Coordinates of C-alpha atoms in Angstrom, one line a residue:
Chain J
M15 CA -15.9 60.1 -34.2
K16 CA -12.4 60.8 -32.8
D17 CA -12.0 59.3 -28.9
E18 CA -10.8 62.8 -28.0
K19 CA -14.2 64.4 -27.8
I20 CA -15.8 61.8 -26.0
R21 CA -16.3 62.4 -22.3
R22 CA -14.2 60.2 -20.0
V23 CA -15.4 57.8 -17.6
P24 CA -14.6 59.7 -14.1
E25 CA -13.0 57.5 -11.6
R26 CA -16.1 57.5 -9.4
I27 CA -19.6 59.1 -9.6
E28 CA -19.4 59.9 -5.6
P29 CA -16.9 59.4 -3.0
A30 CA -17.9 56.0 -1.1
P31 CA -17.0 55.9 2.9
P32 CA -14.0 54.1 3.7
D33 CA -15.5 50.8 5.1
V34 CA -17.2 50.3 1.6
L35 CA -14.1 50.9 0.0
K36 CA -12.6 48.3 2.3
D37 CA -15.3 45.7 1.7
R38 CA -14.8 45.8 -1.9
A39 CA -11.8 44.1 -2.2
Y40 CA -14.0 40.9 0.0
D41 CA -17.2 41.0 -1.7
P42 CA -17.7 40.9 -5.3
V43 CA -21.1 42.9 -5.0
P44 CA -20.7 46.8 -5.6
A45 CA -21.2 48.4 -2.7
S46 CA -23.4 51.3 -4.4
P47 CA -27.0 52.8 -4.5
R48 CA -27.0 50.4 -7.9
R49 CA -27.1 47.5 -5.8
E50 CA -30.8 46.8 -5.5
V51 CA -31.6 47.8 -9.2
D52 CA -28.6 45.7 -10.6
P53 CA -29.9 43.3 -13.0
Y54 CA -27.4 40.6 -13.3
C55 CA -24.7 40.8 -10.8
Y56 CA -25.9 40.3 -7.0
L57 CA -25.6 38.1 -4.1
G58 CA -28.9 38.1 -2.6
A59 CA -30.2 41.3 -1.2
T60 CA -30.9 40.0 2.3
E61 CA -27.3 38.9 2.6
V62 CA -26.4 38.4 6.6
Q63 CA -23.2 40.2 7.4
Q64 CA -21.0 37.6 8.7
P65 CA -17.7 38.0 10.6
L66 CA -14.6 39.8 8.5
A67 CA -12.5 36.7 8.9
Y68 CA -15.0 34.4 7.7
R69 CA -15.8 36.7 4.8
E70 CA -12.2 36.9 4.3
A71 CA -11.5 33.3 4.3
L72 CA -14.3 32.6 1.8
A73 CA -13.3 35.4 -0.7
T74 CA -9.8 33.6 -0.5
I75 CA -11.3 30.4 -1.5
R76 CA -13.8 32.0 -4.0
N77 CA -11.1 34.1 -5.8
W78 CA -8.6 31.0 -6.0
C79 CA -11.1 29.1 -7.7
R80 CA -12.2 31.8 -10.1
A81 CA -8.5 32.3 -11.0
N82 CA -7.8 28.8 -11.6
S83 CA -11.4 28.2 -13.6
L84 CA -11.2 30.8 -16.2
W85 CA -13.6 30.4 -18.9
V86 CA -12.8 32.1 -22.0
M87 CA -15.4 33.1 -24.4
A88 CA -14.3 32.4 -27.7
Y89 CA -15.1 35.6 -29.7
G90 CA -12.5 36.6 -32.1
T91 CA -13.2 40.2 -32.9
G92 CA -10.0 41.1 -34.8
C93 CA -7.0 39.6 -36.1
G94 CA -5.4 39.5 -32.8
A95 CA -7.8 36.1 -32.4
I96 CA -5.4 34.3 -34.7
E97 CA -3.1 34.0 -31.6
L98 CA -5.5 32.6 -29.6
R99 CA -5.7 29.4 -31.5
P100 CA -2.0 28.3 -30.6
L101 CA -3.1 29.0 -27.1
M102 CA -5.1 26.1 -27.4
T103 CA -2.7 23.9 -29.0
S104 CA -0.5 21.4 -27.6
R105 CA 2.2 23.7 -27.9
F106 CA 1.1 26.4 -25.6
D107 CA -1.9 24.4 -23.8
M108 CA -4.0 27.2 -21.9
A109 CA -5.8 24.2 -20.3
R110 CA -3.1 23.5 -18.0
F111 CA -4.1 26.9 -16.1
G112 CA -7.6 25.7 -15.9
M113 CA -8.6 27.7 -18.7
A114 CA -11.4 26.5 -21.3
P115 CA -12.7 27.9 -24.2
R116 CA -16.7 28.3 -23.8
P117 CA -19.2 29.1 -26.8
T118 CA -21.7 31.0 -24.9
P119 CA -21.5 34.2 -22.9
R120 CA -23.9 32.9 -20.0
Q121 CA -20.9 30.6 -19.2
S122 CA -17.8 32.6 -19.8
N123 CA -15.7 34.6 -17.2
V124 CA -13.4 36.3 -19.6
L125 CA -14.1 38.3 -22.5
I126 CA -11.2 38.8 -25.0
I127 CA -11.2 41.5 -27.4
G128 CA -8.7 40.4 -29.8
G129 CA -7.4 43.5 -31.7
Y130 CA -9.4 46.0 -33.8
L131 CA -13.2 46.6 -32.9
S132 CA -15.1 48.1 -35.7
L133 CA -18.5 49.8 -34.4
K134 CA -20.6 46.9 -35.9
T135 CA -18.4 44.5 -33.6
L136 CA -18.4 46.9 -30.8
K137 CA -22.4 46.6 -30.5
R138 CA -22.3 42.7 -30.6
V139 CA -19.4 43.0 -28.0
I140 CA -21.5 44.8 -25.8
R141 CA -24.3 42.5 -25.9
A142 CA -22.1 39.6 -25.1
Y143 CA -20.4 41.4 -22.3
E144 CA -23.8 42.1 -20.7
Q145 CA -25.0 38.7 -20.8
M146 CA -22.2 37.3 -19.0
P147 CA -23.1 36.5 -15.5
A148 CA -21.4 38.3 -12.5
P149 CA -17.5 37.9 -11.9
K150 CA -16.5 38.8 -15.9
W151 CA -13.3 40.1 -17.0
V152 CA -12.2 41.8 -20.0
V153 CA -8.8 41.7 -21.7
G154 CA -7.8 43.8 -24.5
L155 CA -5.5 41.9 -26.9
G156 CA -3.0 43.8 -29.1
S157 CA -2.4 47.7 -29.4
C158 CA -5.4 48.3 -31.5
T159 CA -7.2 48.3 -28.2
I160 CA -5.1 50.2 -26.4
N161 CA -4.8 53.5 -28.8
G162 CA -6.1 52.2 -32.1
G163 CA -2.9 50.5 -33.4
M164 CA -2.3 50.7 -37.2
Y165 CA -6.1 51.6 -37.1
W166 CA -5.8 54.8 -35.3
D167 CA -7.0 56.8 -37.9
S168 CA -9.8 54.8 -39.4
Y169 CA -13.5 56.0 -39.8
Y170 CA -15.2 52.8 -38.4
T171 CA -13.2 51.6 -35.3
I172 CA -12.6 52.8 -32.2
N173 CA -9.2 53.7 -30.4
K174 CA -9.3 53.2 -26.8
L175 CA -11.3 50.3 -25.9
D176 CA -11.5 51.5 -21.9
L177 CA -13.8 53.9 -22.7
Y178 CA -16.5 51.5 -23.7
L179 CA -15.8 48.3 -21.7
P180 CA -13.9 48.1 -18.6
V181 CA -10.7 46.3 -19.4
D182 CA -8.9 44.8 -16.5
V183 CA -5.6 43.7 -18.4
Y184 CA -4.0 44.8 -21.6
I185 CA -1.5 42.6 -23.4
S186 CA 0.6 45.2 -25.8
G187 CA 2.1 44.1 -29.1
C188 CA 1.0 44.0 -33.0
M189 CA 0.3 41.0 -32.6
P190 CA 1.5 39.6 -29.3
R191 CA 2.7 36.1 -29.6
P192 CA 1.1 33.2 -27.6
E193 CA 4.0 33.5 -24.7
A194 CA 2.7 37.1 -23.9
L195 CA -1.2 35.9 -24.1
I196 CA -0.1 33.5 -21.1
A197 CA 1.6 36.0 -19.4
G198 CA -1.1 38.7 -19.6
F199 CA -3.4 35.8 -18.3
Q200 CA -1.4 34.9 -15.5
E201 CA -1.3 38.8 -14.6
L202 CA -5.2 38.6 -14.7
M203 CA -5.2 35.6 -12.5
K204 CA -2.9 37.3 -10.0
K205 CA -5.2 40.3 -9.9
I206 CA -8.4 37.9 -9.5
K207 CA -6.6 36.3 -6.3
Q208 CA -5.8 39.5 -4.8
G209 CA -9.6 41.0 -5.4
E210 CA -8.1 43.5 -7.6
A211 CA -9.8 42.9 -10.7
N212 CA -13.0 44.7 -10.2
G213 CA -14.1 45.9 -13.8
W214 CA -17.3 44.9 -13.8
N215 CA -18.0 46.5 -10.6
E216 CA -16.7 49.7 -12.3
Y217 CA -18.8 49.5 -15.2
L218 CA -21.8 49.0 -13.3
E219 CA -21.2 52.0 -10.8
N220 CA -20.5 54.2 -13.9
I221 CA -22.9 52.8 -16.3
D222 CA -24.4 56.0 -17.3
D223 CA -20.8 57.2 -18.6
Y224 CA -20.4 54.2 -20.1
K225 CA -23.6 54.2 -22.2
I226 CA -23.1 58.0 -23.0
N227 CA -20.0 56.7 -24.8
Q228 CA -21.3 53.7 -26.5
K229 CA -24.3 55.6 -27.5
R230 CA -22.3 58.0 -29.0
V231 CA -20.3 55.9 -31.5
I232 CA -23.0 53.4 -32.1
G233 CA -25.4 55.2 -34.5
D234 CA -28.2 52.2 -35.0
W235 CA -28.5 51.1 -31.1
R236 CA -31.7 49.6 -31.5
M237 CA -31.7 47.4 -28.4
P238 CA -32.5 47.4 -24.7
D239 CA -30.2 49.7 -22.7
Y240 CA -28.9 46.6 -20.8
N241 CA -28.7 43.3 -22.5
W242 CA -29.2 40.5 -20.1
Chain K
M10 CA -39.6 1.4 17.4
Q11 CA -37.3 3.9 18.3
A12 CA -34.5 1.5 17.3
V13 CA -35.9 0.9 14.0
L14 CA -36.2 4.8 13.3
N15 CA -33.0 5.2 14.4
L16 CA -31.7 2.3 12.2
D17 CA -33.4 3.9 9.4
I18 CA -32.1 7.6 9.8
G19 CA -28.2 5.9 10.1
Y20 CA -29.0 4.3 6.9
L21 CA -30.4 7.1 4.9
G22 CA -27.2 8.9 6.2
L23 CA -25.2 6.3 4.9
C24 CA -26.8 6.5 1.4
A25 CA -26.3 10.4 1.2
L26 CA -22.7 9.8 2.1
S27 CA -22.5 7.2 -0.7
V28 CA -24.2 9.8 -3.1
I29 CA -21.7 12.8 -2.1
G30 CA -18.8 10.1 -2.5
A31 CA -20.4 9.0 -6.1
I32 CA -20.3 12.7 -7.3
A33 CA -17.0 13.2 -6.1
Y34 CA -15.8 10.0 -7.7
G35 CA -17.5 11.2 -10.7
L36 CA -16.0 14.5 -10.8
L37 CA -12.6 12.9 -10.2
I38 CA -13.3 10.5 -13.2
G39 CA -14.0 13.8 -15.1
G40 CA -10.7 15.2 -14.2
I41 CA -8.6 12.0 -15.1
I42 CA -10.4 12.0 -18.6
R43 CA -9.4 15.6 -19.4
K44 CA -5.9 14.8 -18.2
V45 CA -5.8 11.5 -20.4
M46 CA -7.2 13.4 -23.5
A47 CA -4.5 15.8 -22.9
R48 CA -1.9 13.3 -22.9
I49 CA -3.2 11.8 -26.0
Q50 CA -2.9 14.9 -27.6
S51 CA 0.6 15.7 -26.1
R52 CA -0.6 18.4 -24.1
I53 CA -0.2 18.8 -20.3
G54 CA -3.6 19.3 -19.6
P55 CA -5.3 20.7 -16.2
P56 CA -4.8 19.4 -13.1
V57 CA -6.8 16.4 -11.9
W58 CA -9.0 18.6 -9.7
Q59 CA -10.1 21.0 -12.4
P60 CA -13.9 19.8 -12.1
Y61 CA -13.6 20.5 -8.8
L62 CA -12.8 24.0 -9.1
D63 CA -15.1 24.6 -12.0
V64 CA -18.1 23.5 -9.7
A65 CA -16.9 25.3 -6.6
K66 CA -16.7 28.2 -8.8
L67 CA -19.8 28.1 -10.8
F68 CA -21.5 27.4 -7.3
F69 CA -20.0 30.7 -6.0
Q70 CA -22.0 32.5 -9.1
R71 CA -25.3 33.9 -8.9
T72 CA -27.8 34.9 -11.4
S73 CA -31.1 36.9 -11.6
I74 CA -32.0 36.3 -15.2
R75 CA -35.5 34.5 -15.4
H76 CA -36.4 31.9 -18.0
G77 CA -39.7 30.1 -16.4
M78 CA -40.0 27.2 -14.0
M79 CA -38.8 24.4 -16.0
F80 CA -35.6 26.4 -16.5
Y81 CA -35.1 26.3 -13.1
L82 CA -36.5 22.4 -12.9
A83 CA -34.3 20.7 -15.1
P84 CA -30.8 20.5 -13.4
V85 CA -33.0 19.2 -10.6
F86 CA -34.5 16.9 -12.5
R87 CA -31.0 15.8 -14.1
T88 CA -29.5 15.2 -10.9
V89 CA -32.4 13.6 -9.0
G90 CA -32.6 11.2 -12.2
G91 CA -28.7 10.5 -11.6
I92 CA -29.2 10.0 -7.9
G93 CA -32.7 7.9 -8.2
I94 CA -30.4 5.5 -10.8
Y95 CA -27.7 5.6 -8.1
L96 CA -29.8 4.6 -5.2
L97 CA -31.3 1.7 -7.1
I98 CA -28.3 0.0 -8.5
P99 CA -26.3 -2.2 -6.3
I100 CA -22.9 -0.7 -6.4
V101 CA -20.9 -3.1 -3.8
A102 CA -23.3 -6.0 -3.1
G103 CA -24.2 -6.5 0.7
M104 CA -22.7 -2.9 2.0
P105 CA -24.9 -0.7 3.7
G106 CA -25.7 2.7 1.8
L107 CA -23.7 1.1 -1.6
A108 CA -26.4 -2.0 -1.9
G109 CA -29.0 0.0 -3.2
F110 CA -32.8 -0.5 -3.0
S111 CA -32.7 -3.5 -5.2
F112 CA -35.9 -5.4 -5.9
N113 CA -37.5 -7.5 -8.5
G114 CA -38.0 -5.4 -11.6
D115 CA -35.6 -2.8 -11.0
V116 CA -33.7 -3.0 -14.4
L117 CA -37.1 -1.4 -16.0
L118 CA -37.3 1.2 -13.3
V119 CA -33.8 2.1 -13.7
I120 CA -34.0 2.4 -17.7
Y121 CA -37.1 4.5 -17.5
F122 CA -35.3 6.9 -14.9
M123 CA -32.3 7.1 -17.4
F124 CA -35.1 8.6 -19.5
F125 CA -36.4 11.0 -16.9
G126 CA -33.6 13.0 -16.5
C127 CA -32.8 13.7 -20.1
L128 CA -36.7 14.5 -20.6
G129 CA -36.6 17.1 -17.7
M130 CA -33.3 18.2 -19.6
A131 CA -35.1 18.6 -22.5
L132 CA -38.2 20.4 -21.0
G133 CA -35.6 22.8 -19.6
A134 CA -33.7 23.4 -22.6
G135 CA -36.9 24.2 -24.8
E136 CA -37.7 26.8 -22.0
S137 CA -34.5 28.5 -22.4
G138 CA -35.3 29.3 -25.9
H139 CA -32.0 29.1 -27.8
P140 CA -32.7 27.2 -31.1
H141 CA -29.5 25.3 -30.5
A142 CA -30.6 24.0 -27.4
I143 CA -33.7 22.6 -29.3
I144 CA -31.6 21.3 -31.8
A145 CA -29.6 19.4 -29.6
V146 CA -32.6 18.0 -27.5
S147 CA -34.3 16.7 -30.7
R148 CA -30.6 15.1 -31.7
G149 CA -30.3 13.6 -28.1
L150 CA -33.8 12.3 -27.8
S151 CA -33.4 10.4 -31.5
Q152 CA -30.1 9.2 -30.5
M153 CA -31.6 7.6 -27.2
S154 CA -34.3 5.9 -28.6
S155 CA -31.9 4.2 -31.1
Y156 CA -29.4 3.1 -28.6
E157 CA -32.1 2.1 -26.3
L158 CA -33.0 -0.8 -28.8
P159 CA -29.6 -2.4 -28.9
F160 CA -29.6 -2.3 -25.0
S161 CA -33.2 -3.6 -24.7
L162 CA -32.4 -6.7 -26.7
A163 CA -29.2 -7.3 -24.9
L164 CA -31.0 -7.0 -21.7
I165 CA -33.7 -9.4 -22.6
A166 CA -31.3 -12.0 -23.9
L167 CA -30.0 -11.3 -20.4
V168 CA -33.1 -11.5 -18.6
A169 CA -33.9 -14.4 -20.5
Q170 CA -31.1 -16.3 -19.7
V171 CA -30.9 -15.6 -15.9
G172 CA -34.5 -15.7 -15.1
T173 CA -35.0 -12.7 -13.2
F174 CA -35.4 -8.9 -13.4
S175 CA -33.8 -7.7 -10.3
I176 CA -30.3 -6.5 -10.5
G177 CA -29.1 -8.1 -7.4
G178 CA -30.3 -11.5 -8.9
I179 CA -28.3 -10.9 -12.3
I180 CA -25.2 -10.1 -10.2
E181 CA -25.5 -13.4 -8.1
A182 CA -26.1 -15.5 -11.5
Q183 CA -22.6 -14.0 -12.3
A184 CA -21.1 -15.0 -9.1
G185 CA -17.9 -17.5 -9.3
G186 CA -15.0 -16.3 -11.6
I187 CA -14.8 -14.4 -14.7
G188 CA -15.8 -17.0 -16.9
N189 CA -19.4 -16.7 -15.7
W190 CA -19.6 -12.8 -16.4
Y191 CA -22.2 -12.2 -18.8
L192 CA -19.8 -10.3 -20.9
F193 CA -17.9 -13.9 -21.7
M194 CA -21.4 -16.1 -21.2
N195 CA -23.1 -14.5 -24.1
P196 CA -20.6 -12.4 -26.0
L197 CA -22.9 -11.4 -28.8
A198 CA -25.3 -9.4 -26.3
G199 CA -22.2 -8.3 -24.2
I200 CA -21.1 -6.9 -27.7
A201 CA -24.5 -5.1 -28.1
G202 CA -24.3 -3.8 -24.8
L203 CA -20.8 -2.5 -25.0
L204 CA -21.8 -0.4 -27.9
S205 CA -24.6 0.8 -26.9
F206 CA -23.0 1.9 -23.8
L207 CA -21.2 4.0 -26.2
G208 CA -24.2 6.1 -26.8
M209 CA -25.4 6.4 -23.4
Q210 CA -22.3 7.7 -22.1
M211 CA -22.3 10.3 -25.3
Y212 CA -18.2 10.5 -25.9
S213 CA -16.8 11.6 -29.3
P214 CA -18.6 9.4 -32.1
F215 CA -21.9 9.8 -30.4
N216 CA -21.6 13.3 -28.5
I217 CA -24.0 15.0 -31.0
V218 CA -25.7 16.5 -28.3
L219 CA -23.1 18.6 -26.2
A220 CA -21.3 18.9 -30.0
P221 CA -18.7 21.4 -29.4
Q222 CA -18.1 23.7 -32.3
E223 CA -21.1 22.5 -33.8
I224 CA -24.1 23.6 -32.0
P225 CA -22.2 25.4 -29.0
I226 CA -22.8 23.1 -26.2
G227 CA -26.0 22.1 -27.2
P228 CA -29.2 22.2 -24.0
P229 CA -26.8 24.0 -21.4
T230 CA -26.2 26.9 -23.7
E231 CA -28.0 29.5 -21.2
Y232 CA -27.6 27.6 -18.3
N233 CA -25.0 29.4 -16.0
S234 CA -23.8 29.6 -12.5
T235 CA -25.4 27.4 -10.0
F236 CA -27.4 25.6 -12.5
L237 CA -24.6 24.6 -14.3
G238 CA -22.9 23.5 -11.2
L239 CA -25.7 21.7 -10.6
M240 CA -25.9 20.1 -13.8
M241 CA -22.0 19.0 -13.7
S242 CA -22.6 17.3 -10.6
G243 CA -25.8 15.5 -12.0
R244 CA -23.4 14.5 -15.0
A245 CA -21.0 13.2 -12.8
I246 CA -23.4 10.8 -10.7
F247 CA -24.8 10.1 -13.8
G248 CA -21.9 8.6 -15.4
V249 CA -21.3 6.6 -12.4
A250 CA -24.6 5.2 -12.1
K251 CA -24.7 4.2 -15.9
S252 CA -21.0 2.6 -15.6
A253 CA -22.0 0.8 -12.3
L254 CA -25.3 -0.6 -14.2
F255 CA -23.2 -1.7 -16.9
M256 CA -20.6 -3.4 -14.4
N257 CA -23.7 -5.0 -12.5
L258 CA -25.3 -6.3 -16.0
F259 CA -22.2 -7.7 -17.9
L260 CA -19.2 -7.5 -15.6
G261 CA -20.1 -9.5 -12.6
G262 CA -20.7 -6.8 -10.0
A263 CA -18.4 -5.9 -7.1
T264 CA -17.9 -7.0 -3.9
S265 CA -16.0 -4.5 -2.2
I266 CA -15.2 -0.7 -2.9
P267 CA -12.0 -0.8 -4.6
E268 CA -13.1 -3.5 -7.0
A269 CA -16.2 -1.5 -7.8
M270 CA -14.1 2.0 -8.3
I271 CA -11.7 -0.1 -10.7
K272 CA -14.3 -1.4 -12.9
I273 CA -16.3 1.6 -13.0
F274 CA -13.4 3.7 -14.0
V275 CA -12.5 0.7 -16.7
V276 CA -16.2 0.9 -18.1
Y277 CA -15.9 4.7 -18.2
M278 CA -12.6 4.6 -19.8
W279 CA -14.0 1.8 -22.4
A280 CA -15.8 5.1 -24.0
V281 CA -13.2 7.4 -23.5
F282 CA -10.5 5.8 -25.4
V283 CA -13.2 4.9 -28.3
G284 CA -14.0 8.7 -28.3
A285 CA -10.4 9.7 -28.5
V286 CA -10.2 7.5 -31.8
F287 CA -13.1 8.1 -33.5
P288 CA -14.5 12.0 -34.7
R289 CA -18.3 12.9 -34.1
F290 CA -20.9 11.4 -36.3
R291 CA -23.6 13.2 -37.9
A292 CA -27.0 12.9 -36.1
E293 CA -28.5 10.4 -38.6
Q294 CA -25.3 8.4 -39.2
S295 CA -25.6 8.0 -35.0
V296 CA -29.0 6.8 -35.3
R297 CA -28.2 4.5 -38.3
F298 CA -25.3 2.9 -36.6
F299 CA -27.3 1.9 -33.2
L300 CA -29.8 0.5 -35.8
R301 CA -27.4 -1.7 -37.6
W302 CA -24.8 -3.7 -36.1
P303 CA -25.3 -3.5 -32.3
T304 CA -29.1 -4.4 -33.3
W305 CA -28.4 -7.3 -35.0
F306 CA -25.8 -8.5 -32.3
G307 CA -28.6 -8.2 -29.8
L308 CA -30.8 -10.2 -32.2
A309 CA -28.2 -12.9 -32.2
G310 CA -27.9 -12.6 -28.4
I311 CA -31.3 -13.5 -27.7
A312 CA -30.9 -16.5 -30.0
L313 CA -27.8 -17.5 -28.4
A314 CA -29.4 -17.3 -25.0
M315 CA -32.3 -19.4 -25.8
L316 CA -29.8 -21.8 -27.5
M317 CA -28.1 -22.0 -24.3
K318 CA -31.1 -22.3 -22.0
H319 CA -32.2 -25.4 -24.4
L320 CA -29.0 -26.9 -24.4
A321 CA -28.9 -26.7 -20.4
S322 CA -32.3 -28.1 -20.2

């Protein structure tokens, strides 16, 4: 069950041509062979190619709207979720950044992994993550998601979250204070505005490897390969 | 013939403009409400333009999840219900595009249209298959049936006193000063209308349908992306239309756009401030509330209207 035995996710399955790489910053659709079969995240198969300046301007507006309207999935997976509550209250008030808690994965954009992930929770988190619609980001909260933290030798928690879900921003600490969370979310907003937070694209491009990793640790899979 | 055709197209264009303006104004009111609630809770709160960003973000999203035909149609029903009510109600009397398609008997049609949007929502939420959506729909329909009783009683009192079923006629009957507003002419029916308006707007004591933290946001639990954006726009215009209806029935209508905006805002805020003070009712408490005091006020309002009519004749 140790992470060292698990195959690492490769950077990219096959090298993409340079123009595709250039487009990825502007287009949220993963430029990959999976584009046609991708179950959830597509912008329409017969999209007309507009001029680059138009796409650039549209992407700027789109990314700005997305960055300033982050809807957070209120899913406390570990003890780190205790720091999310003060973030919503009067003292820290995440609503001033346009963030709002949403109770359903269908409407949320950010999945916060609040601390350690037991294998039982990991299964639910994967389901919730795959049910979220296309622009979605994962924030790993606390050192448990980075290297296991104080649960590093536990038999039933995972140590490196990045092997199972694509993490966009890590917030280190045990526990990180709400100020650290705000700093992390501002980092995420900056990445979104620059078009660099493409974790969900990498998840779809490397989905086979992610599934191998996930199925290796989750014994009783008993659900579809992709939950949407 | 060509001139008539041109005129009609111009008029329809004005109506479309006013619909877009109403959606924008409804979203702006939503932003102001979030700011006001934040200040009440001593927070800074989101910027006033936050609903525009949310709607824009939702319209930039796509989904390929299939739930069935009614799932797709429900936001359309909801928005069409809102636009239908909005276009029937005269917002500013006599102004093209805002005068509405008022005719005799439109009060009844408006009440029907109000039910229409929620019924479409109920069908869509049922097809989404989420248990919370179905619970919320059953709650919402029972609450709606209960608040429509005092509202209808207040309306009967109003219609009996004024003698017309047309909203335009009701506005004309209230012309000539604040003392002629129906809220002050027949305060009992006015109170019944004010209380049932709380249920209509579904803010805090009566937000048993969306019910955050209880049944995660109710009917739209499965809705996402463009569907949710359309539903937020529909909710914005629905709120404006309901406030405008209340303004026309009880607050004497409006003669200019700023007056209409201010009155709609005040009517909206009545429900918001009540919601800031009172916690949420349970479903059966909400139904019982509407069937007790507002209903008695409505019946007393009818008696008062009859008495005043008898004394006047």
